[in-house]
Coordinates of C-alpha atoms in Angstrom, one line a residue:
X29 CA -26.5 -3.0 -41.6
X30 CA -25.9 0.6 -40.9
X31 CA -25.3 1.7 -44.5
X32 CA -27.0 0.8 -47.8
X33 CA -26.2 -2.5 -49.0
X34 CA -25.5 -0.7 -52.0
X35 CA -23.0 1.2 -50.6
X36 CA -21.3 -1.3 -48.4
X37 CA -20.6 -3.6 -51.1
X38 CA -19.4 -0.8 -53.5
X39 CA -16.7 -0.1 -51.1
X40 CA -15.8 -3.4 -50.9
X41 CA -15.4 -4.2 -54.5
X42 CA -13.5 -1.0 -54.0
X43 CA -11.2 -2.9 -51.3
X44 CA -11.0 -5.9 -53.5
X45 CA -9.4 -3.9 -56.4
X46 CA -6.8 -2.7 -54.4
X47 CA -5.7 0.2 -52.0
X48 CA -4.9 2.4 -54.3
X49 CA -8.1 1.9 -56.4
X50 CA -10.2 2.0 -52.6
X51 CA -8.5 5.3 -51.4
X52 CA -10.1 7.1 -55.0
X53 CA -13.6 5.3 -54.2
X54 CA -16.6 7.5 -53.2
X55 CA -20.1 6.9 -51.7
X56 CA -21.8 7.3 -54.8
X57 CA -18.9 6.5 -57.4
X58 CA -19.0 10.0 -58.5
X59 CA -17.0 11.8 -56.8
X60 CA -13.4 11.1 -54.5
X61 CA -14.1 11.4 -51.1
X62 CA -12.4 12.5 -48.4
X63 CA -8.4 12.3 -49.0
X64 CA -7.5 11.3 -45.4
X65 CA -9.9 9.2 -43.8
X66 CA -11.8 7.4 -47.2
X67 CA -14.9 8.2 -48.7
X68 CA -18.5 8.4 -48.2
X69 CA -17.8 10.2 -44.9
X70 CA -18.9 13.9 -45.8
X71 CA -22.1 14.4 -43.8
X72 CA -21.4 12.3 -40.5
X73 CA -20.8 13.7 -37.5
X74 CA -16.8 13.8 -36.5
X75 CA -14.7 12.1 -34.0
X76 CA -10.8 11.1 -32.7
X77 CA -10.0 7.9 -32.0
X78 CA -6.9 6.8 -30.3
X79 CA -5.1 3.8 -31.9
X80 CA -1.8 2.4 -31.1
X81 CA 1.4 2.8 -33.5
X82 CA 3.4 -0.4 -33.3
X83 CA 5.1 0.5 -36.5
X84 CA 3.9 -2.6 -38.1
X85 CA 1.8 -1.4 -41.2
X86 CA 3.7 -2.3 -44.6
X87 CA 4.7 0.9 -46.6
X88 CA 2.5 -0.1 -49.2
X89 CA -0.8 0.1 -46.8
X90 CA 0.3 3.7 -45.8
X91 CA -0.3 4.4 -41.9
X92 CA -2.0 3.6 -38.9
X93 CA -4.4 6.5 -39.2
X94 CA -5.0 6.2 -42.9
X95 CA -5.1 2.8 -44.5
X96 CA -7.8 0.4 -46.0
X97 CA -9.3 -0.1 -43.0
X98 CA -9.7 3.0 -41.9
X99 CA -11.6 4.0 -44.9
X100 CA -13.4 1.0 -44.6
X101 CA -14.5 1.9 -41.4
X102 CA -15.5 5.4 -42.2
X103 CA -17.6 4.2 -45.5
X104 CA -19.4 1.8 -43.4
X105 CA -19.2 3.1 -40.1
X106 CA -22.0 5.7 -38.6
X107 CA -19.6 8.6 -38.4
X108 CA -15.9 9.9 -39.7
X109 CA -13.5 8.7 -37.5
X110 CA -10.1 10.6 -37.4
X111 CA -7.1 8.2 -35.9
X112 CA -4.6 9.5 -33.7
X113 CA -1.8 7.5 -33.4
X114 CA -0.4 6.4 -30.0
X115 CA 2.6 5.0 -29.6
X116 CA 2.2 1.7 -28.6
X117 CA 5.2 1.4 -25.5
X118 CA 4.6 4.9 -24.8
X119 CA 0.7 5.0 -24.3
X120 CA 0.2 5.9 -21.3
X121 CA 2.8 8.9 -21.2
X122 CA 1.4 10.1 -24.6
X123 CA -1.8 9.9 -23.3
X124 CA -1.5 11.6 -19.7
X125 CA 0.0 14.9 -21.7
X126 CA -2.9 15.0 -24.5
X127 CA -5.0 14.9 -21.9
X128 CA -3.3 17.9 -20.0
X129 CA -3.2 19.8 -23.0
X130 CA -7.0 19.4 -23.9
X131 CA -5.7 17.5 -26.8
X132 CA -6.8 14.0 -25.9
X133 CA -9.3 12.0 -28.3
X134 CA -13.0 11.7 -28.1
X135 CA -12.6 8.2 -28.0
X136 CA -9.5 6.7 -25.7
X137 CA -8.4 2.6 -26.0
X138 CA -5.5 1.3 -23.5
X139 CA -5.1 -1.9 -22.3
X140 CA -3.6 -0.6 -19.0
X141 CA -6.1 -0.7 -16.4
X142 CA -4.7 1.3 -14.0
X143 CA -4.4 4.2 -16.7
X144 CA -8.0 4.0 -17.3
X145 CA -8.6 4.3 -13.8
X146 CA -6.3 7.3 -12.8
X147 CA -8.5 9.1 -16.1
X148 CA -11.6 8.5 -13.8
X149 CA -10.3 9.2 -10.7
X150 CA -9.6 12.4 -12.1
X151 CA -13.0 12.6 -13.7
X152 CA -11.5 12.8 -17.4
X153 CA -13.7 10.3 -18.9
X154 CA -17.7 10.3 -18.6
X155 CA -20.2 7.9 -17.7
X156 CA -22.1 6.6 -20.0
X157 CA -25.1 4.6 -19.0
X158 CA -26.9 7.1 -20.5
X159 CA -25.3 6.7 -24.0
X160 CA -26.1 3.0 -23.9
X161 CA -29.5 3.0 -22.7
X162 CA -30.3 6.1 -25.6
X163 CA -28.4 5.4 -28.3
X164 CA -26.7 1.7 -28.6
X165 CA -27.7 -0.9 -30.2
X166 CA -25.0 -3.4 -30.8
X167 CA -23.4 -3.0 -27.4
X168 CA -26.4 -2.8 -25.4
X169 CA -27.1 -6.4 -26.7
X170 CA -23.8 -7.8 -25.8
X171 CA -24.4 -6.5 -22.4
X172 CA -27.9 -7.9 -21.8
X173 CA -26.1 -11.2 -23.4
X174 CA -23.2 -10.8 -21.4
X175 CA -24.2 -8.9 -17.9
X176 CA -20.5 -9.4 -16.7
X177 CA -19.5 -6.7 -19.1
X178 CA -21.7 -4.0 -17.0
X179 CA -19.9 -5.3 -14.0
X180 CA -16.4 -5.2 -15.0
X181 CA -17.0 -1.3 -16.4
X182 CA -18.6 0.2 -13.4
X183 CA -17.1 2.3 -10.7
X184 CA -16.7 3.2 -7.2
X185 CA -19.5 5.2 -7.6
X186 CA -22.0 2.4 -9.5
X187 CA -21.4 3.6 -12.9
X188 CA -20.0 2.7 -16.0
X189 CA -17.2 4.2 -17.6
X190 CA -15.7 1.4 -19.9
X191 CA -16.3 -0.6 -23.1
X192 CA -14.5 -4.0 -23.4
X193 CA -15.0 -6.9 -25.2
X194 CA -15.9 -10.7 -24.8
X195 CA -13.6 -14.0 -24.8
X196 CA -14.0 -17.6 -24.2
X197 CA -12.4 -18.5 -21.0
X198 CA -9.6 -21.0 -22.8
X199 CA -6.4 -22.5 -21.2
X200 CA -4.0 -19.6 -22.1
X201 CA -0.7 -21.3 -20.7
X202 CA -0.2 -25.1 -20.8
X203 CA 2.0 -27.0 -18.2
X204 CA 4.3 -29.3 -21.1
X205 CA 5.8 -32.4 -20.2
X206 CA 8.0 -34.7 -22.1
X207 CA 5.7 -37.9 -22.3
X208 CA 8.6 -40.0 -23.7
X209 CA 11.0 -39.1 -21.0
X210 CA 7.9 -40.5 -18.5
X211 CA 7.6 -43.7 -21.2
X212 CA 11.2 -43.9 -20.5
X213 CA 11.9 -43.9 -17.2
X214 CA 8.7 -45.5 -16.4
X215 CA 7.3 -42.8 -14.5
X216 CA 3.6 -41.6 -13.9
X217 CA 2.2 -37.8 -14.8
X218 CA 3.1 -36.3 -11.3
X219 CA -0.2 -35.1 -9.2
X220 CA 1.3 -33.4 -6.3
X221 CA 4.4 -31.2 -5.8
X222 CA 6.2 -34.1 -4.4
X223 CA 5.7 -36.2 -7.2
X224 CA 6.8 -33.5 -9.6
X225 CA 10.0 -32.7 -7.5
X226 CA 10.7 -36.5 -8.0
X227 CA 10.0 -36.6 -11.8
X228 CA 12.1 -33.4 -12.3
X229 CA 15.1 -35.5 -10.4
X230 CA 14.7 -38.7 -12.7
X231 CA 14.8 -36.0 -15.3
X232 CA 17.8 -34.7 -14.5
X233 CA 19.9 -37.3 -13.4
X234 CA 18.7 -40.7 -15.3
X235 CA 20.0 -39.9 -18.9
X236 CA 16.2 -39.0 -20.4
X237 CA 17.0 -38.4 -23.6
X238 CA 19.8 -41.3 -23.7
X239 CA 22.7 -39.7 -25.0
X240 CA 24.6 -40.7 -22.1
X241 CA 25.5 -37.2 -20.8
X242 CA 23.9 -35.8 -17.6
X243 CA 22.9 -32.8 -19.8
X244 CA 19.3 -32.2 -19.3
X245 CA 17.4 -30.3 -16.9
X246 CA 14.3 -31.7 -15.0
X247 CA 11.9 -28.0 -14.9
X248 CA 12.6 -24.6 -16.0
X249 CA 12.2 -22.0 -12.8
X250 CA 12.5 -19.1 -14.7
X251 CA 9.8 -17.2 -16.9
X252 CA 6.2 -18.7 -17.0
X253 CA 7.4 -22.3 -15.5
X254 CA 8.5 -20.1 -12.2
X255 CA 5.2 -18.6 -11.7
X256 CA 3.4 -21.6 -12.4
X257 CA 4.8 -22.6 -9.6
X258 CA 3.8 -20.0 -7.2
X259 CA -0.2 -20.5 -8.5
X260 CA 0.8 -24.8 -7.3
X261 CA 0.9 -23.0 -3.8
X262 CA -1.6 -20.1 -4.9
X263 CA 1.1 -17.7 -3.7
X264 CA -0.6 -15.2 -5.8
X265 CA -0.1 -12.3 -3.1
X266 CA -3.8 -11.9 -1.8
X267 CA -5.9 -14.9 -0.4
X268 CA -8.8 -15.6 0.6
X269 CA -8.9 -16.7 5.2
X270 CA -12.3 -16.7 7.1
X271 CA -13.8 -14.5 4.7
X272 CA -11.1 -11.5 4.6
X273 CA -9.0 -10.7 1.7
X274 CA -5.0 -10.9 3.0
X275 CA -1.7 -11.2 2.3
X276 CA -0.7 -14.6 1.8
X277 CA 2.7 -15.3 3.3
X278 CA 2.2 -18.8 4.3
X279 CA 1.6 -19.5 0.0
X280 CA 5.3 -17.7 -0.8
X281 CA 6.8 -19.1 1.9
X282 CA 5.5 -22.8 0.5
X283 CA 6.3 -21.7 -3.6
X284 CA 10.0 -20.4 -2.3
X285 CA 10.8 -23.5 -0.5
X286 CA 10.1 -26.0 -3.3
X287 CA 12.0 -23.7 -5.8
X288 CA 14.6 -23.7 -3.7
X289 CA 14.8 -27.4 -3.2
X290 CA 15.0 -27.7 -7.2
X291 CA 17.8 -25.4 -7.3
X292 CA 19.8 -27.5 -4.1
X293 CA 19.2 -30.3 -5.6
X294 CA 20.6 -29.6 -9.0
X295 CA 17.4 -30.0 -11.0
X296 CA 17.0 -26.6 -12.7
X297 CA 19.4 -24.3 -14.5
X298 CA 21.5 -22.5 -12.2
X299 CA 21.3 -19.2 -13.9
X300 CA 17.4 -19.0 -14.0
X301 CA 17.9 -15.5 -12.3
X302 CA 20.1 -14.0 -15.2
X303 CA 17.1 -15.4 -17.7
X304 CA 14.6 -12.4 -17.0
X305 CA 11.8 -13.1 -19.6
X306 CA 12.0 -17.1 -19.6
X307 CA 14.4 -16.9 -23.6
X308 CA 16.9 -19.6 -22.2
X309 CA 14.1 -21.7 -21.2
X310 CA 12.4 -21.6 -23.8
X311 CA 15.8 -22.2 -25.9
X312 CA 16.5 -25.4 -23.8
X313 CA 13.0 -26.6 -23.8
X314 CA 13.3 -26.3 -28.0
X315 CA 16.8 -28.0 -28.5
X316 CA 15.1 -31.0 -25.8
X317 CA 16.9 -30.5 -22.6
X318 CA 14.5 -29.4 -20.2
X319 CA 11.2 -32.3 -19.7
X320 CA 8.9 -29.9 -17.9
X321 CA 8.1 -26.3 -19.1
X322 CA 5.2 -23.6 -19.6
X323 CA 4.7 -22.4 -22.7
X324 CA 0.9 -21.5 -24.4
X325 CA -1.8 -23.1 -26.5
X326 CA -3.6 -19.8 -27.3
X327 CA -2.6 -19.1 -30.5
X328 CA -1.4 -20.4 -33.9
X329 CA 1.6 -18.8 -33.5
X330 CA 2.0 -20.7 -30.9
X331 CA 3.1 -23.7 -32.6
X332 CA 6.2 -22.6 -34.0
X333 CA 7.1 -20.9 -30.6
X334 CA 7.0 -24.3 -28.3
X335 CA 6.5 -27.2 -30.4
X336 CA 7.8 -27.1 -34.1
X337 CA 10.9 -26.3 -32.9
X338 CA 11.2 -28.9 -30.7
X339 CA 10.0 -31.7 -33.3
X340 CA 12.6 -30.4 -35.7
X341 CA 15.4 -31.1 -33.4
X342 CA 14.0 -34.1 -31.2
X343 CA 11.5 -35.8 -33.7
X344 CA 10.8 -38.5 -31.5
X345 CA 10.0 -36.1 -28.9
X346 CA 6.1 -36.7 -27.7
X347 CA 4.8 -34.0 -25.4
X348 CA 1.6 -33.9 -23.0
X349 CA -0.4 -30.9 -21.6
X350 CA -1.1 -31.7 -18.1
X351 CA -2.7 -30.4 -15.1
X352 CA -0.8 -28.1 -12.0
X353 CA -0.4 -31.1 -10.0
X354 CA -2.9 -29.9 -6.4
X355 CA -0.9 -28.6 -3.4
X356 CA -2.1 -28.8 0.0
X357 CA -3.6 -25.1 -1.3
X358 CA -5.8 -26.9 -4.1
X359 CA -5.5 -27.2 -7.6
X360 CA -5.5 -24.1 -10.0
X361 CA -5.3 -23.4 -13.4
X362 CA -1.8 -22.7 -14.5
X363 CA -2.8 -19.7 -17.2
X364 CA -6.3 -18.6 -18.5
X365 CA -7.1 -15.4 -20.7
X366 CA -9.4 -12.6 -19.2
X367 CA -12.0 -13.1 -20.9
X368 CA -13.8 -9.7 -20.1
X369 CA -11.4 -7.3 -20.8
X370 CA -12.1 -3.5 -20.5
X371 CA -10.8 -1.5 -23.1
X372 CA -12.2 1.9 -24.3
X373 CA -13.4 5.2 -22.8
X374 CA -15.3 8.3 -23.7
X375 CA -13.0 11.6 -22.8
X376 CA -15.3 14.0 -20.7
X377 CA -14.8 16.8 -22.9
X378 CA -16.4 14.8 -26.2
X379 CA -17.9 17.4 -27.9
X380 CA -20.5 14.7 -29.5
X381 CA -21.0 12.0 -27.4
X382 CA -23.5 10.7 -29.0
X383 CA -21.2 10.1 -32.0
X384 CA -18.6 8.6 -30.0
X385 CA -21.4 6.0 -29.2
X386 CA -22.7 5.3 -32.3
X387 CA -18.6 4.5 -33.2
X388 CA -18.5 2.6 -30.3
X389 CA -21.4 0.2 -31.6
X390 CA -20.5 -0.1 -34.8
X391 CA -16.7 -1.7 -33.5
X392 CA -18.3 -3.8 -31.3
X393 CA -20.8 -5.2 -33.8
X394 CA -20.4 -8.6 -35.3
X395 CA -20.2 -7.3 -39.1
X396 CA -17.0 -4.9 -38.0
X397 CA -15.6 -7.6 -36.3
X398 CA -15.7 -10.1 -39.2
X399 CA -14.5 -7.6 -41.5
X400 CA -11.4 -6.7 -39.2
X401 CA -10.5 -10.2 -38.7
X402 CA -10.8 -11.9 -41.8
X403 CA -10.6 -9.2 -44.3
X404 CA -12.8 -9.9 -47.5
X405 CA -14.0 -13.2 -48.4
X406 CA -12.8 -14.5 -51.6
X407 CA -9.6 -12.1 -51.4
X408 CA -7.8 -12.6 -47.9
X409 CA -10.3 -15.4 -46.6
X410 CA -11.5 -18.4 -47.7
X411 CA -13.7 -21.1 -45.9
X412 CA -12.0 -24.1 -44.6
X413 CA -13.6 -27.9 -44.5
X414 CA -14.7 -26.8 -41.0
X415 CA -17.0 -23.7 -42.4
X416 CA -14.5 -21.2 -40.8
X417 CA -12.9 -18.3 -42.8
X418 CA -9.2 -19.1 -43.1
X419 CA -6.6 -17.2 -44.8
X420 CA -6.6 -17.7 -48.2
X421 CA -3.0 -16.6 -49.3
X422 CA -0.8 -16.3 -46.0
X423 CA 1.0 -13.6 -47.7
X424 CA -1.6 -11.5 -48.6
X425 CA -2.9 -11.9 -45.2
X426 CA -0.1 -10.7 -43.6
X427 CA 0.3 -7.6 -46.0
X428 CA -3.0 -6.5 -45.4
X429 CA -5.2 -7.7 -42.9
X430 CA -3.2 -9.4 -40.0
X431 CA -1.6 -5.6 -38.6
X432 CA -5.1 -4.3 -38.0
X433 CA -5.2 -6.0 -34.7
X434 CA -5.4 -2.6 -32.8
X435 CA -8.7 -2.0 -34.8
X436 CA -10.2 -4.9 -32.6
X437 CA -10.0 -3.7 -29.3
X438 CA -13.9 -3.6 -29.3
X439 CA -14.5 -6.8 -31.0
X440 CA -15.9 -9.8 -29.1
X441 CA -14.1 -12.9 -30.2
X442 CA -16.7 -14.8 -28.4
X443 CA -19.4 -13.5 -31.2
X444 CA -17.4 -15.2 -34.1
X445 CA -17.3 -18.4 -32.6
X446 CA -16.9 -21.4 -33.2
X447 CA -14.3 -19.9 -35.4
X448 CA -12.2 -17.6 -33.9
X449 CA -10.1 -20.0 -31.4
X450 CA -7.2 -21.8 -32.1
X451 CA -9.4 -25.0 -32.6
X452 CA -11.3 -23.8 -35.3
X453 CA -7.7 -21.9 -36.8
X454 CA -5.5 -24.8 -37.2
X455 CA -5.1 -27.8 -39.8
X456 CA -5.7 -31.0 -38.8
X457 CA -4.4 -32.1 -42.4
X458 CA -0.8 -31.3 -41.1
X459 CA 0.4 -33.4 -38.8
X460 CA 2.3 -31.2 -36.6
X461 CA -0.7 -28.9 -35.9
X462 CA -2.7 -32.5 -35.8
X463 CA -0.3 -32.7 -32.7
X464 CA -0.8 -29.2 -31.2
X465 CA -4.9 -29.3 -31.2
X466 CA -4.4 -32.0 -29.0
X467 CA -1.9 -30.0 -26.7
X468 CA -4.5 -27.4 -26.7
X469 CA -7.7 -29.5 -25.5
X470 CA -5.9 -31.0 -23.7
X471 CA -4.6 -27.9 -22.0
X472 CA -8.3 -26.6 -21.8
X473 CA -9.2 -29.7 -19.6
X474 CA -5.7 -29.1 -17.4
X475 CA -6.9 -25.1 -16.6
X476 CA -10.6 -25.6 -16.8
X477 CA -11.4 -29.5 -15.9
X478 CA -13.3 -31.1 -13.0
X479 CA -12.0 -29.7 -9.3
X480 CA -9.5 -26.8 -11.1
X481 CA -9.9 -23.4 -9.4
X482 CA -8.0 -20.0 -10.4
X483 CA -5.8 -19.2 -7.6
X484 CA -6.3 -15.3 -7.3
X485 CA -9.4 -13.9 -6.4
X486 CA -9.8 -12.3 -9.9
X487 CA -7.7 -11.3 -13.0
X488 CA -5.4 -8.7 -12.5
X489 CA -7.1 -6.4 -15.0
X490 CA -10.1 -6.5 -12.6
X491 CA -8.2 -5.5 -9.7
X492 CA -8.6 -2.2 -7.9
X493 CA -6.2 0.8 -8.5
X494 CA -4.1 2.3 -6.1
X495 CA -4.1 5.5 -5.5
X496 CA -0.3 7.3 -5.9
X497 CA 0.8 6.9 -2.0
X498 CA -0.1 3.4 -2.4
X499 CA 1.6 2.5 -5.5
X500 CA 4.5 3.6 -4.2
X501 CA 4.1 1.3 -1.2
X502 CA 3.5 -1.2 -4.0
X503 CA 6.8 -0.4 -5.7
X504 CA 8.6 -0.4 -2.1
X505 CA 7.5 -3.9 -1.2
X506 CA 7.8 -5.8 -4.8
X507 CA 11.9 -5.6 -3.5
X508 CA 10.8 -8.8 -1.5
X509 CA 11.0 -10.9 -4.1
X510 CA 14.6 -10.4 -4.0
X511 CA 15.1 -11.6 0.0
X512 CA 13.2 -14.6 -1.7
X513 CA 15.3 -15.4 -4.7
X514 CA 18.5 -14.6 -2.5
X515 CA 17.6 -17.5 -0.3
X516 CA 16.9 -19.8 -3.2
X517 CA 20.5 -19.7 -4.5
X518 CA 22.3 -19.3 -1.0
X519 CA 22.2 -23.0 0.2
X520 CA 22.5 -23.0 3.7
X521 CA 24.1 -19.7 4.5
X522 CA 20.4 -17.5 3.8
X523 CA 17.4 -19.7 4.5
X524 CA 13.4 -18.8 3.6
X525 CA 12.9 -18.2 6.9
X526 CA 15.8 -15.5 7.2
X527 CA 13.8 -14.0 3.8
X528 CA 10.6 -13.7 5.3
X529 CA 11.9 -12.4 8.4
X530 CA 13.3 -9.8 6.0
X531 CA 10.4 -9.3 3.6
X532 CA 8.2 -9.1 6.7
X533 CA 10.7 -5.4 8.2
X534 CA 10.4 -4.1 4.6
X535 CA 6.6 -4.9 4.4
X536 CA 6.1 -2.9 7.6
X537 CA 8.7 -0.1 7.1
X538 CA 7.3 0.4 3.6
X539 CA 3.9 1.0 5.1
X540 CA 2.6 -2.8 3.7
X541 CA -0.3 -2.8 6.7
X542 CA -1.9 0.8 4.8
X543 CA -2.1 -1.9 1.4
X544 CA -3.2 -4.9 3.2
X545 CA -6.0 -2.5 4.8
X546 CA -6.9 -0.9 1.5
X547 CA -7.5 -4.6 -0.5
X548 CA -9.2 -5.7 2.4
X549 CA -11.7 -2.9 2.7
X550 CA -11.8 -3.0 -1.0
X551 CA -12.8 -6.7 -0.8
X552 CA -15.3 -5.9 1.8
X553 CA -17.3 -3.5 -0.1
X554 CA -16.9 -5.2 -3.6
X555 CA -17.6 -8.8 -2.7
X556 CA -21.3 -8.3 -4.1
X557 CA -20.8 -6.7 -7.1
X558 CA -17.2 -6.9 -8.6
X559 CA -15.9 -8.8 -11.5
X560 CA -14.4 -12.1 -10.2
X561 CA -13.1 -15.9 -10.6
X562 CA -16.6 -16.9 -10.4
X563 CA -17.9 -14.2 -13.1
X564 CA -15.0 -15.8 -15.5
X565 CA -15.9 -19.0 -15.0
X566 CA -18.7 -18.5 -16.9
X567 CA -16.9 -17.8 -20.2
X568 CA -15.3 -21.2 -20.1
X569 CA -14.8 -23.0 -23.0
X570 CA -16.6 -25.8 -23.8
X571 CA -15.9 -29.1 -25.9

């Protein structure tokens, strides 16, 4: 512990009597402490810290920057941390002009990678190497644990300029199938795209859910399910041939001619364009009129999003997790988490460095993390049958821990296991959650079982940035997704072929050959040393 365990537990019984009481608490119980950030701070070297504004704390906790937590944090911690809230849909933009005014924090979290990048590319965040090898502890052991975390933060130039954290690789969206509807209409778990187009048209057209209407869909093809089935054909924009990274038009030629054989032959919802985020699917796949669908296992929450609601209105309803059946491509994972995700840098202009370190180490260590995410034993938390904190009044929970997600960005989930995962998190005393831990291993084995690959090279996260002439490119060419979905709604009258005749003028017009050259040298170069399906593969859960 980094602090006297006489002053650590002070103030927490500070916490446990309540925020009001915590914000009067001081280091020694003499004395208040500082108004603003909590007490016990005076004497520790200073620092900013960005963290996002979601709006999301309850009046009653006060604010982003100055809550329980943040006082927590700077009674425990190894130096006073002042928040500066960012707005969460705004980051970036907020961001870019604190850095142009000289403004910007000592310590920087954004989940957007390319942001990160642009900040080094314009040499606004430091290495630090240095700051791990002199003065980390906490971090410096998660990296000799974890090695992939030194390749996923270093640079062009060989050095490191991030901080992340550390995930189980866990099936993060599930393939659902009706399993009744298959019972039904005596019909096998499909295993190739052909037998999934054929299920999807018994689905459709055989009366599944026997109310002797022709009123159900086979698949959704909009939201999650329609990507899913781009990674069956691993049209996933950049492949792997002989060796060299290229564009894979073969793969979204394949994926664009099976969607548009569900949509000829009357097998998916005929609007699926108009439902941009995948909200009707999800509607249809609830009130039980769509047998295949894509929804996630990932998180608690998760239940009441994709199966609860379903059960309430089809109780008989039985649903099964199953693989992405193989396409002549292979067979991929339909949706797994990153589980090395970069999150935090150091701004070049930190006055203490050092300090910034020591903050850096104390967020990342396994006491922080515990606190963050289970609040206080005995108050918010209580342990379950299974040994695992749980909360102890859902309420309470929610009021005043469950908000400070933004507070984890440095916290390694894969530190507080077995109990962090959805496993560990839901009841197997209620039977609907009974049902959904078996949707979730059984999604585990569907993206990570026996012969399952992920279809792009890496996780976008760990892709390269482009530099401002080729993300426009990027912008220019993302248009040919419409020639694609055009020819999926046209019938006869526009074919795939007349879209990637199309797609292939824009590609060159808009400069596509400078991209295709700029991955593939990138590939070239990195092959050795960058962060990818391989390195994540090795963060797979295990059963």
């Amino acid at each position: 512990m980094r602090n006297a365990t006489k002053k650590k537990w002070a103030a927490i019984a500070c916490l446990l009597a309540g925020t009001a009481i915590f914000a009067a608490c001081s280091n020694d119980g003499g004395e208040q402490g500082d108004k603003s950030q909590g007490a016990g701070s005076q004497g520790k070297s200073k620092i900013t810290v960005s963290i996002y504004e979601r709006g999301n704390v309850p009046q009653e906790m006060g604010t982003i920057d100055n809550n329980q937590w943040t006082k927590w944090l700077n009674e425990n911690g190894p130096v006073e941390a002042q928040y500066v809230p960012i707005p969460r849909g705004e980051s970036v933009q907020k961001l870019n002009l604190l850095f142009a005014s000289g403004d910007a924090p000592d310590v920087v979290s954004d989940f957007a990678t390319s942001f990160r990048d642009q900040l080094y590319q314009q040499k606004q965040i430091m290495a630090v190497d240095d700051l791990i090898a002199e003065h980390s502890v906490s971090y410096k052991a998660l990296m000799e644990k974890y090695p992939e975390l030194k390749k996923a933060a270093a640079k062009p130039d060989g050095k490191m300029y991030e901080f992340g954290r550390v995930q189980q690789l866990v099936g993060f969206q599930a393939l659902f199938i009706r399993n009744d509807w298959l019972k039904k209409l005596d019909l096998k778990v499909p295993e190739t795209p052909e037998e999934l187009f054929e299920v999807a048209k018994a689905f459709t057209e055989n009366d599944p859910d026997g109310n002797g209407q022709k009123d159900t869909f086979g698949i959704a093809l909009s939201g999650e399910t329609g990507s899913a089935i781009n990674t069956m054909f691993r049209d996933v924009d950049w492949v792997l041939e002989d060796g060299k990274l290229v564009r894979g038009w073969e793969q979204k030629n394949k994926a664009n001619e099976f969607k548009k054989r569900l949509y000829d032959a009357g097998l998916v919802d005929k609007d699926f364009l108009a439902d941009k985020n995948g909200q009707k699917a999800q509607q249809d796949w609830n009130s039980g009129k769509i047998g295949i669908f894509v929804g996630r296992t990932v998180d608690p929450v998760n239940v009441t999003q994709y199966y609860e609601p379903l059960k309430n209105n089809v109780p008989d309803a039985e649903v099964i997790a199953i693989k992405l059946p193989a396409s002549e491509y292979g067979r991929f994972a339909i949706g797994v988490n990153n589980p090395v995700q970069m999150t935090t840098v150091i701004n070049a202009n930190a006055k203490n460095p050092e300090a910034a370190m020591k903050y850096i180490d104390f967020m990342a260590s396994k006491e922080a993390g515990e606190m963050l995410r289970y609040g206080v034993e005995g108050t918010h938390s209580v342990k379950g049958a299974n040994g695992c904190l749980k909360p102890q009044d859902a309420a309470l929970f929610s009021k005043e821990v469950s908000w400070n997600i933004d507070f984890q960005l440095l916290m390694s989930q894969i530190e507080l296991e077995p109990c962090a995962g959805i496993l560990s998190q839901l009841d197997p005393e209620k039977p609907l959650e009974k049902e959904f831990l078996e949707l979730v291993k059984q999604n585990n084995e569907a993206n990570l079982g026996e012969g399952v690959e992920y279809a792009s090279i890496t996780h976008g996260e760990h892709m390269p940035t482009l530099s401002d002439n080729l993300s426009v490119i990027q912008t220019n060419v993302s248009k040919i997704s419409d020639f694609y979905n055009k020819a999926i709604v046209a019938g006869a009258s526009y074919t795939i072929e007349q879209a990637h005749a199309e797609a292939l003028d824009l590609w060159n017009k808009s400069g596509g050959g400078e991209l295709a050259a700029f991955y593939a040298d990138w590939y070239e170069k990195s092959k050795d040393t960058a962060f990818f399906a391989k390195d994540m593969w090795q963060f797979a859960k295990k059963e």
